[in-house]
mmCIF file of C-alpha atoms in Angstrom:
data_model
loop_
_atom_site.group_PDB
_atom_site.id
_atom_site.type_symbol
_atom_site.label_atom_id
_atom_site.label_comp_id
_atom_site.label_asym_id
_atom_site.label_seq_id
_atom_site.Cartn_x
_atom_site.Cartn_y
_atom_site.Cartn_z
ATOM 1 C CA UNK A 1 141.009 81.369 107.454
ATOM 2 C CA UNK A 2 140.046 82.543 104.006
ATOM 3 C CA UNK A 3 140.241 86.182 103.008
ATOM 4 C CA UNK A 4 137.069 88.180 103.467
ATOM 5 C CA UNK A 5 135.122 85.128 104.711
ATOM 6 C CA UNK A 6 133.766 86.908 107.802
ATOM 7 C CA UNK A 7 130.707 89.104 107.385
ATOM 8 C CA UNK A 8 128.698 90.943 110.033
ATOM 9 C CA UNK A 9 125.226 92.134 109.076
ATOM 10 C CA UNK A 10 124.603 95.097 111.332
ATOM 11 C CA UNK A 11 124.340 98.858 111.121
ATOM 12 C CA UNK A 12 126.285 101.413 113.122
ATOM 13 C CA UNK A 13 123.204 101.640 115.370
ATOM 14 C CA UNK A 14 123.680 98.038 116.489
ATOM 15 C CA UNK A 15 125.546 97.445 119.719
ATOM 16 C CA UNK A 16 127.896 94.517 119.104
ATOM 17 C CA UNK A 17 130.506 93.713 121.714
ATOM 18 C CA UNK A 18 134.112 93.469 120.579
ATOM 19 C CA UNK A 19 134.424 90.039 122.210
ATOM 20 C CA UNK A 20 131.637 88.718 119.971
ATOM 21 C CA UNK A 21 133.506 89.914 116.882
ATOM 22 C CA UNK A 22 136.740 88.366 118.167
ATOM 23 C CA UNK A 23 134.976 85.032 118.744
ATOM 24 C CA UNK A 24 133.470 85.154 115.251
ATOM 25 C CA UNK A 25 136.858 85.796 113.658
ATOM 26 C CA UNK A 26 138.608 83.123 115.723
ATOM 27 C CA UNK A 27 135.971 80.526 114.890
ATOM 28 C CA UNK A 28 136.374 81.337 111.200
ATOM 29 C CA UNK A 29 139.976 80.127 111.502
ATOM 30 C CA UNK A 30 138.936 76.545 112.253
ATOM 31 C CA UNK A 31 140.041 74.047 109.633
ATOM 32 C CA UNK A 32 137.435 73.676 106.895
ATOM 33 C CA UNK A 33 135.456 76.825 107.744
ATOM 34 C CA UNK A 34 134.756 78.683 104.519
ATOM 35 C CA UNK A 35 132.489 81.486 105.687
ATOM 36 C CA UNK A 36 131.256 83.000 108.945
ATOM 37 C CA UNK A 37 128.334 85.396 109.345
ATOM 38 C CA UNK A 38 127.291 87.421 112.366
ATOM 39 C CA UNK A 39 123.675 88.604 112.528
ATOM 40 C CA UNK A 40 122.470 91.803 114.257
ATOM 41 C CA UNK A 41 121.846 89.867 117.495
ATOM 42 C CA UNK A 42 125.492 88.697 117.631
ATOM 43 C CA UNK A 43 126.850 88.430 121.181
ATOM 44 C CA UNK A 44 129.585 86.490 122.983
ATOM 45 C CA UNK A 45 129.042 82.894 124.052
ATOM 46 C CA UNK A 46 131.277 80.369 125.777
ATOM 47 C CA UNK A 47 134.039 80.634 123.211
ATOM 48 C CA UNK A 48 131.594 80.634 120.282
ATOM 49 C CA UNK A 49 129.457 83.675 119.432
ATOM 50 C CA UNK A 50 125.680 83.412 119.462
ATOM 51 C CA UNK A 51 123.718 84.883 116.592
ATOM 52 C CA UNK A 52 126.049 83.444 113.961
ATOM 53 C CA UNK A 53 126.293 80.918 111.112
ATOM 54 C CA UNK A 54 129.344 79.013 109.895
ATOM 55 C CA UNK A 55 129.817 77.155 106.607
ATOM 56 C CA UNK A 56 132.313 74.287 106.613
ATOM 57 C CA UNK A 57 133.588 71.853 104.016
ATOM 58 C CA UNK A 58 134.461 68.226 104.746
ATOM 59 C CA UNK A 59 134.061 68.574 108.499
ATOM 60 C CA UNK A 60 131.468 69.527 111.095
ATOM 61 C CA UNK A 61 131.994 70.965 114.567
ATOM 62 C CA UNK A 62 129.434 69.900 117.220
ATOM 63 C CA UNK A 63 130.518 72.734 119.516
ATOM 64 C CA UNK A 64 129.340 75.255 116.918
ATOM 65 C CA UNK A 65 125.818 73.885 117.395
ATOM 66 C CA UNK A 66 126.215 73.678 121.166
ATOM 67 C CA UNK A 67 124.490 71.656 123.834
ATOM 68 C CA UNK A 68 120.914 72.703 123.048
ATOM 69 C CA UNK A 69 120.572 70.973 119.699
ATOM 70 C CA UNK A 70 117.204 71.757 118.154
ATOM 71 C CA UNK A 71 116.491 74.829 120.229
ATOM 72 C CA UNK A 72 113.907 76.877 118.421
ATOM 73 C CA UNK A 73 110.586 78.681 118.501
ATOM 74 C CA UNK A 74 107.065 77.605 117.707
ATOM 75 C CA UNK A 75 104.115 79.964 117.281
ATOM 76 C CA UNK A 76 100.479 78.929 117.813
ATOM 77 C CA UNK A 77 97.242 80.717 117.175
ATOM 78 C CA UNK A 78 94.597 79.799 119.731
ATOM 79 C CA UNK A 79 90.825 79.753 120.128
ATOM 80 C CA UNK A 80 91.103 82.078 123.153
ATOM 81 C CA UNK A 81 89.640 85.507 122.285
ATOM 82 C CA UNK A 82 91.800 88.446 123.308
ATOM 83 C CA UNK A 83 88.846 90.208 124.901
ATOM 84 C CA UNK A 84 88.206 87.210 127.186
ATOM 85 C CA UNK A 85 91.830 86.735 128.229
ATOM 86 C CA UNK A 86 92.016 87.877 131.841
ATOM 87 C CA UNK A 87 95.616 88.315 132.942
ATOM 88 C CA UNK A 88 95.258 87.812 136.689
ATOM 89 C CA UNK A 89 93.017 84.788 136.263
ATOM 90 C CA UNK A 90 95.376 83.202 133.725
ATOM 91 C CA UNK A 91 98.439 83.807 135.911
ATOM 92 C CA UNK A 92 96.836 81.887 138.765
ATOM 93 C CA UNK A 93 96.095 78.914 136.491
ATOM 94 C CA UNK A 94 99.544 78.724 134.912
ATOM 95 C CA UNK A 95 101.449 76.461 137.271
ATOM 96 C CA UNK A 96 102.742 72.902 137.516
ATOM 97 C CA UNK A 97 104.923 72.946 134.387
ATOM 98 C CA UNK A 98 108.288 72.244 136.015
ATOM 99 C CA UNK A 99 107.857 68.463 136.169
ATOM 100 C CA UNK A 100 107.998 66.268 133.022
ATOM 101 C CA UNK A 101 104.676 65.725 131.292
ATOM 102 C CA UNK A 102 103.124 62.317 131.964
ATOM 103 C CA UNK A 103 100.062 62.622 129.749
ATOM 104 C CA UNK A 104 99.248 60.825 126.516
ATOM 105 C CA UNK A 105 101.019 62.195 123.437
ATOM 106 C CA UNK A 106 100.325 59.294 121.074
ATOM 107 C CA UNK A 107 98.355 61.604 118.781
ATOM 108 C CA UNK A 108 101.343 63.940 118.382
ATOM 109 C CA UNK A 109 103.775 61.080 117.817
ATOM 110 C CA UNK A 110 101.460 59.574 115.204
ATOM 111 C CA UNK A 111 101.240 62.892 113.369
ATOM 112 C CA UNK A 112 105.013 63.275 113.432
ATOM 113 C CA UNK A 113 105.608 59.580 112.555
ATOM 114 C CA UNK A 114 108.125 59.533 115.375
ATOM 115 C CA UNK A 115 107.915 56.455 117.552
ATOM 116 C CA UNK A 116 111.284 55.798 119.208
ATOM 117 C CA UNK A 117 110.883 58.510 121.800
ATOM 118 C CA UNK A 118 112.795 59.045 125.042
ATOM 119 C CA UNK A 119 111.735 61.436 127.799
ATOM 120 C CA UNK A 120 114.542 63.738 128.912
ATOM 121 C CA UNK A 121 112.677 66.417 130.913
ATOM 122 C CA UNK A 122 109.863 65.908 128.449
ATOM 123 C CA UNK A 123 107.284 68.687 128.193
ATOM 124 C CA UNK A 124 109.315 71.223 130.176
ATOM 125 C CA UNK A 125 110.584 74.613 129.031
ATOM 126 C CA UNK A 126 114.050 74.688 130.579
ATOM 127 C CA UNK A 127 116.005 77.570 132.068
ATOM 128 C CA UNK A 128 118.033 80.469 130.762
ATOM 129 C CA UNK A 129 116.251 82.452 128.055
ATOM 130 C CA UNK A 130 113.611 79.791 127.346
ATOM 131 C CA UNK A 131 109.970 80.728 127.848
ATOM 132 C CA UNK A 132 106.333 80.309 126.946
ATOM 133 C CA UNK A 133 104.582 83.573 126.120
ATOM 134 C CA UNK A 134 100.955 84.431 125.461
ATOM 135 C CA UNK A 135 100.739 87.332 123.026
ATOM 136 C CA UNK A 136 98.279 89.507 121.192
ATOM 137 C CA UNK A 137 98.627 90.979 117.716
ATOM 138 C CA UNK A 138 99.954 94.524 117.824
ATOM 139 C CA UNK A 139 100.139 95.450 114.142
ATOM 140 C CA UNK A 140 99.682 93.679 110.810
ATOM 141 C CA UNK A 141 102.045 94.759 108.028
ATOM 142 C CA UNK A 142 101.121 92.205 105.350
ATOM 143 C CA UNK A 143 97.569 90.946 105.654
ATOM 144 C CA UNK A 144 97.950 88.302 102.957
ATOM 145 C CA UNK A 145 100.929 86.632 104.626
ATOM 146 C CA UNK A 146 99.304 87.125 108.030
ATOM 147 C CA UNK A 147 96.205 85.225 106.986
ATOM 148 C CA UNK A 148 98.191 82.539 105.172
ATOM 149 C CA UNK A 149 99.866 81.664 108.495
ATOM 150 C CA UNK A 150 96.482 81.289 110.155
ATOM 151 C CA UNK A 151 97.026 84.145 112.600
ATOM 152 C CA UNK A 152 94.041 86.086 113.912
ATOM 153 C CA UNK A 153 94.019 89.617 115.330
ATOM 154 C CA UNK A 154 91.141 88.708 117.653
ATOM 155 C CA UNK A 155 92.781 85.634 119.154
ATOM 156 C CA UNK A 156 95.590 85.151 121.652
ATOM 157 C CA UNK A 157 98.804 83.643 120.250
ATOM 158 C CA UNK A 158 101.288 81.421 122.087
ATOM 159 C CA UNK A 159 105.050 81.484 121.475
ATOM 160 C CA UNK A 160 107.239 78.647 122.799
ATOM 161 C CA UNK A 161 111.035 78.930 122.992
ATOM 162 C CA UNK A 162 112.682 75.695 124.085
ATOM 163 C CA UNK A 163 115.082 72.993 122.925
ATOM 164 C CA UNK A 164 116.131 69.391 123.447
ATOM 165 C CA UNK A 165 116.765 69.824 127.174
ATOM 166 C CA UNK A 166 119.035 67.150 128.709
ATOM 167 C CA UNK A 167 119.142 65.133 125.499
ATOM 168 C CA UNK A 168 121.130 67.761 123.610
ATOM 169 C CA UNK A 169 123.504 68.099 126.539
ATOM 170 C CA UNK A 170 124.254 64.362 126.519
ATOM 171 C CA UNK A 171 124.934 64.342 122.765
ATOM 172 C CA UNK A 172 127.112 67.456 123.014
ATOM 173 C CA UNK A 173 129.409 66.045 125.677
ATOM 174 C CA UNK A 174 129.572 62.674 123.946
ATOM 175 C CA UNK A 175 131.086 64.127 120.783
ATOM 176 C CA UNK A 176 132.780 67.373 121.823
ATOM 177 C CA UNK A 177 135.127 66.014 124.499
ATOM 178 C CA UNK A 178 137.309 64.203 121.954
ATOM 179 C CA UNK A 179 136.878 66.197 118.755
ATOM 180 C CA UNK A 180 136.408 69.888 119.556
ATOM 181 C CA UNK A 181 139.600 71.131 117.919
ATOM 182 C CA UNK A 182 139.515 68.853 114.878
ATOM 183 C CA UNK A 183 135.792 68.385 114.395
ATOM 184 C CA UNK A 184 134.230 65.300 112.813
ATOM 185 C CA UNK A 185 135.451 64.422 109.348
ATOM 186 C CA UNK A 186 132.778 63.828 106.729
ATOM 187 C CA UNK A 187 131.940 60.138 106.072
ATOM 188 C CA UNK A 188 133.627 58.981 109.290
ATOM 189 C CA UNK A 189 131.776 56.750 111.735
ATOM 190 C CA UNK A 190 131.686 59.494 114.383
ATOM 191 C CA UNK A 191 130.366 61.995 111.823
ATOM 192 C CA UNK A 192 127.505 59.721 110.785
ATOM 193 C CA UNK A 193 126.669 58.841 114.386
ATOM 194 C CA UNK A 194 126.565 62.498 115.440
ATOM 195 C CA UNK A 195 124.313 63.483 112.538
ATOM 196 C CA UNK A 196 121.902 60.651 113.423
ATOM 197 C CA UNK A 197 121.714 61.694 117.073
ATOM 198 C CA UNK A 198 121.611 65.395 116.130
ATOM 199 C CA UNK A 199 118.624 64.824 113.821
ATOM 200 C CA UNK A 200 116.861 62.863 116.558
ATOM 201 C CA UNK A 201 117.380 65.768 119.000
ATOM 202 C CA UNK A 202 116.049 68.238 116.417
ATOM 203 C CA UNK A 203 112.822 66.257 116.118
ATOM 204 C CA UNK A 204 112.631 65.700 119.880
ATOM 205 C CA UNK A 205 112.834 69.447 120.479
ATOM 206 C CA UNK A 206 110.118 70.180 117.918
ATOM 207 C CA UNK A 207 107.773 67.639 119.489
ATOM 208 C CA UNK A 208 108.621 68.974 122.941
ATOM 209 C CA UNK A 209 107.491 72.460 121.889
ATOM 210 C CA UNK A 210 104.198 70.946 120.716
ATOM 211 C CA UNK A 211 103.697 69.240 124.067
ATOM 212 C CA UNK A 212 104.567 72.403 126.010
ATOM 213 C CA UNK A 213 101.980 74.313 123.979
ATOM 214 C CA UNK A 214 99.433 71.566 124.630
ATOM 215 C CA UNK A 215 100.085 71.740 128.397
ATOM 216 C CA UNK A 216 99.687 75.518 128.554
ATOM 217 C CA UNK A 217 96.553 75.599 126.428
ATOM 218 C CA UNK A 218 94.975 72.728 128.353
ATOM 219 C CA UNK A 219 95.516 74.631 131.573
ATOM 220 C CA UNK A 220 93.560 77.595 130.211
ATOM 221 C CA UNK A 221 90.880 75.446 128.588
ATOM 222 C CA UNK A 222 91.885 76.343 125.053
ATOM 223 C CA UNK A 223 93.207 74.720 121.907
ATOM 224 C CA UNK A 224 95.630 75.943 119.284
ATOM 225 C CA UNK A 225 96.996 75.479 115.788
ATOM 226 C CA UNK A 226 100.701 75.711 115.091
ATOM 227 C CA UNK A 227 101.556 78.434 112.571
ATOM 228 C CA UNK A 228 105.306 77.800 112.374
ATOM 229 C CA UNK A 229 108.198 76.069 114.107
ATOM 230 C CA UNK A 230 111.780 77.120 113.450
ATOM 231 C CA UNK A 231 115.029 75.633 114.794
ATOM 232 C CA UNK A 232 117.989 77.969 115.390
ATOM 233 C CA UNK A 233 120.678 75.571 116.744
ATOM 234 C CA UNK A 234 121.633 72.972 114.129
ATOM 235 C CA UNK A 235 123.999 71.754 111.423
ATOM 236 C CA UNK A 236 122.528 70.930 108.028
ATOM 237 C CA UNK A 237 123.523 70.397 104.398
ATOM 238 C CA UNK A 238 124.072 73.700 102.645
ATOM 239 C CA UNK A 239 122.358 74.200 99.327
ATOM 240 C CA UNK A 240 125.625 74.943 97.501
ATOM 241 C CA UNK A 241 127.558 72.184 99.257
ATOM 242 C CA UNK A 242 129.184 71.905 102.636
ATOM 243 C CA UNK A 243 127.695 72.044 106.125
ATOM 244 C CA UNK A 244 125.908 75.009 107.662
ATOM 245 C CA UNK A 245 126.178 75.438 111.440
ATOM 246 C CA UNK A 246 123.642 77.769 113.007
ATOM 247 C CA UNK A 247 124.275 78.933 116.568
ATOM 248 C CA UNK A 248 121.357 81.117 117.571
ATOM 249 C CA UNK A 249 120.484 81.850 113.944
ATOM 250 C CA UNK A 250 117.102 81.265 112.340
ATOM 251 C CA UNK A 251 116.904 79.821 108.798
ATOM 252 C CA UNK A 252 115.812 82.049 105.943
ATOM 253 C CA UNK A 253 114.925 79.110 103.688
ATOM 254 C CA UNK A 254 112.093 77.543 105.717
ATOM 255 C CA UNK A 255 109.343 80.112 105.339
ATOM 256 C CA UNK A 256 108.111 82.600 107.918
ATOM 257 C CA UNK A 257 109.982 82.956 111.208
ATOM 258 C CA UNK A 258 109.422 84.704 114.512
ATOM 259 C CA UNK A 259 112.017 87.077 116.020
ATOM 260 C CA UNK A 260 111.223 87.973 119.646
ATOM 261 C CA UNK A 261 112.619 90.770 121.718
ATOM 262 C CA UNK A 262 112.999 90.466 125.466
ATOM 263 C CA UNK A 263 110.052 89.599 127.704
ATOM 264 C CA UNK A 264 109.043 93.264 127.788
ATOM 265 C CA UNK A 265 109.449 93.974 124.095
ATOM 266 C CA UNK A 266 107.696 93.414 120.784
ATOM 267 C CA UNK A 267 107.980 90.128 118.882
ATOM 268 C CA UNK A 268 108.066 90.226 115.084
ATOM 269 C CA UNK A 269 106.740 87.678 112.617
ATOM 270 C CA UNK A 270 108.659 88.078 109.351
ATOM 271 C CA UNK A 271 109.040 86.486 105.946
ATOM 272 C CA UNK A 272 112.566 86.005 104.567
ATOM 273 C CA UNK A 273 113.006 87.590 101.172
ATOM 274 C CA UNK A 274 113.677 85.243 98.288
ATOM 275 C CA UNK A 275 116.015 85.874 95.406
ATOM 276 C CA UNK A 276 118.523 88.013 97.320
ATOM 277 C CA UNK A 277 122.268 87.415 97.362
ATOM 278 C CA UNK A 278 123.182 84.888 100.036
ATOM 279 C CA UNK A 279 125.165 87.335 102.157
ATOM 280 C CA UNK A 280 123.825 85.819 105.380
ATOM 281 C CA UNK A 281 124.301 82.099 104.714
ATOM 282 C CA UNK A 282 120.532 81.701 104.521
ATOM 283 C CA UNK A 283 120.271 82.800 108.156
ATOM 284 C CA UNK A 284 118.574 85.513 110.178
ATOM 285 C CA UNK A 285 118.619 86.839 113.736
ATOM 286 C CA UNK A 286 116.791 84.598 116.203
ATOM 287 C CA UNK A 287 115.987 87.330 118.708
ATOM 288 C CA UNK A 288 117.253 90.569 120.174
ATOM 289 C CA UNK A 289 120.493 89.078 121.529
ATOM 290 C CA UNK A 290 121.978 89.703 124.960
ATOM 291 C CA UNK A 291 123.584 93.036 125.765
ATOM 292 C CA UNK A 292 124.789 92.198 129.284
ATOM 293 C CA UNK A 293 126.326 89.023 130.656
ATOM 294 C CA UNK A 294 124.101 87.126 133.082
ATOM 295 C CA UNK A 295 126.432 87.623 136.015
ATOM 296 C CA UNK A 296 126.390 91.408 135.555
ATOM 297 C CA UNK A 297 122.673 92.083 135.318
ATOM 298 C CA UNK A 298 121.515 91.918 138.934
ATOM 299 C CA UNK A 299 124.218 94.284 140.168
ATOM 300 C CA UNK A 300 123.237 96.758 137.460
ATOM 301 C CA UNK A 301 119.511 96.636 138.181
ATOM 302 C CA UNK A 302 118.937 95.676 141.823
ATOM 303 C CA UNK A 303 118.980 99.296 142.995
ATOM 304 C CA UNK A 304 116.602 100.362 140.239
ATOM 305 C CA UNK A 305 114.034 97.573 140.393
ATOM 306 C CA UNK A 306 112.446 95.387 143.006
ATOM 307 C CA UNK A 307 111.369 91.899 141.950
ATOM 308 C CA UNK A 308 107.754 93.094 141.864
ATOM 309 C CA UNK A 309 108.725 95.746 139.302
ATOM 310 C CA UNK A 310 110.138 93.065 137.022
ATOM 311 C CA UNK A 311 106.969 90.985 137.198
ATOM 312 C CA UNK A 312 105.146 93.476 134.984
ATOM 313 C CA UNK A 313 106.028 94.851 131.568
ATOM 314 C CA UNK A 314 105.653 98.289 130.068
ATOM 315 C CA UNK A 315 102.707 96.913 128.072
ATOM 316 C CA UNK A 316 100.866 95.929 131.235
ATOM 317 C CA UNK A 317 101.726 92.255 130.773
ATOM 318 C CA UNK A 318 102.825 89.808 133.462
ATOM 319 C CA UNK A 319 106.058 87.876 133.962
ATOM 320 C CA UNK A 320 105.954 84.588 135.864
ATOM 321 C CA UNK A 321 109.438 83.886 137.199
ATOM 322 C CA UNK A 322 109.858 82.829 140.821
ATOM 323 C CA UNK A 323 113.609 82.325 140.434
ATOM 324 C CA UNK A 324 114.819 85.649 141.844
ATOM 325 C CA UNK A 325 118.205 85.486 140.119
ATOM 326 C CA UNK A 326 116.732 84.569 136.731
ATOM 327 C CA UNK A 327 114.159 87.343 136.764
ATOM 328 C CA UNK A 328 117.011 89.876 136.879
ATOM 329 C CA UNK A 329 119.183 87.975 134.366
ATOM 330 C CA UNK A 330 116.334 88.037 131.856
ATOM 331 C CA UNK A 331 115.336 91.667 132.397
ATOM 332 C CA UNK A 332 114.499 93.720 129.323
ATOM 333 C CA UNK A 333 117.568 95.907 129.837
ATOM 334 C CA UNK A 334 119.851 92.868 129.520
ATOM 335 C CA UNK A 335 118.899 92.561 125.848
ATOM 336 C CA UNK A 336 119.512 94.622 122.739
ATOM 337 C CA UNK A 337 116.839 96.775 121.137
ATOM 338 C CA UNK A 338 114.712 94.471 118.963
ATOM 339 C CA UNK A 339 113.694 97.452 116.805
ATOM 340 C CA UNK A 340 117.326 97.960 115.753
ATOM 341 C CA UNK A 341 117.770 94.249 115.018
ATOM 342 C CA UNK A 342 114.660 94.211 112.817
ATOM 343 C CA UNK A 343 115.623 97.462 111.108
ATOM 344 C CA UNK A 344 119.054 96.045 110.248
ATOM 345 C CA UNK A 345 117.497 92.967 108.642
ATOM 346 C CA UNK A 346 114.982 95.071 106.681
ATOM 347 C CA UNK A 347 117.654 97.491 105.481
ATOM 348 C CA UNK A 348 119.874 94.584 104.446
ATOM 349 C CA UNK A 349 117.035 93.419 102.206
ATOM 350 C CA UNK A 350 116.637 90.133 104.053
ATOM 351 C CA UNK A 351 113.073 90.233 105.412
ATOM 352 C CA UNK A 352 109.565 91.594 104.978
ATOM 353 C CA UNK A 353 107.458 92.293 108.041
ATOM 354 C CA UNK A 354 104.267 90.302 108.544
ATOM 355 C CA UNK A 355 103.102 91.314 112.021
ATOM 356 C CA UNK A 356 104.200 92.445 115.442
ATOM 357 C CA UNK A 357 102.997 90.936 118.723
ATOM 358 C CA UNK A 358 102.783 92.310 122.272
ATOM 359 C CA UNK A 359 103.470 90.109 125.312
ATOM 360 C CA UNK A 360 100.561 89.331 127.640
ATOM 361 C CA UNK A 361 102.061 86.705 129.960
ATOM 362 C CA UNK A 362 105.658 85.479 129.830
ATOM 363 C CA UNK A 363 106.184 82.230 131.723
ATOM 364 C CA UNK A 364 109.721 81.380 132.840
ATOM 365 C CA UNK A 365 109.479 79.161 135.926
ATOM 366 C CA UNK A 366 107.588 78.634 139.179
ATOM 367 C CA UNK A 367 110.684 76.995 140.672
ATOM 368 C CA UNK A 368 112.365 79.199 143.260
#
């Protein structure tokens, strides 16, 4: 571990668990790791912290990307006017998304020039913190950037958070079981094979988000235009050499990104600042970050909230989640304050605000 190679971008107002810091420091000791950065949403994972980026030289570590290769967020503007969006009516229509999509996607594949396509849970959101969320614009901070993205204050937006589903899991176990401690050496056969399969999963996940958006909009009789799509679980070439692993960290070198809070909190659309010192390994927070472990949440909240209480947000929005354990695990209180996360990034000189969005309907699952 090099001296001073670990950096955490967070203010004293940020709540960062000691275990997350320990995991960040321990991961920085891996052979070939040159720098490690924790973002304001940093929290403990299964041995590897989430909300972090790692720069390596001569070696990559698949377990630093994790099993959901390509996980990311896509934002769509739609032709559904906010004033015509009826919550109760939409909730009743939004169902049937748990089974893989069997419709025609040849138009999407043609646009993406991606033809060797397999269908691992294709067109589905997945579990955990994944979701589809209809939103409305809350506030515009930079009208020029707002308009350049194609967003519209009068139209409903759709945010999709999902990844490569079972495909990423298969790739993860294929390469991690034998190489976790040592990683994959650059220019080795295993290295090249992993990168090829990793890149395929990245593209698969991006296309999957497009299909999920298509399914949801079709169900409500609308259409949409994608404004952005950003991956936050990946390993890529670093601009100054080496390999950049992002584990729950959005890129700051791909244009505008979206940083959501919990299902009952504001989502921010931001633009990474250019020309600043690369203190964050060209990475930003990908969300609010968990505050409580999944297994702890229900016991903390079950006496305070009934399931029905958790099906509505403080903004008057709806939450569709028929999995009674998951609806507690993903409660707003289980996450950090998104306002603090955003404030830390602004004060660090890393982002400019474009807009904020309020949740209308957050879809998790109809599966009980």
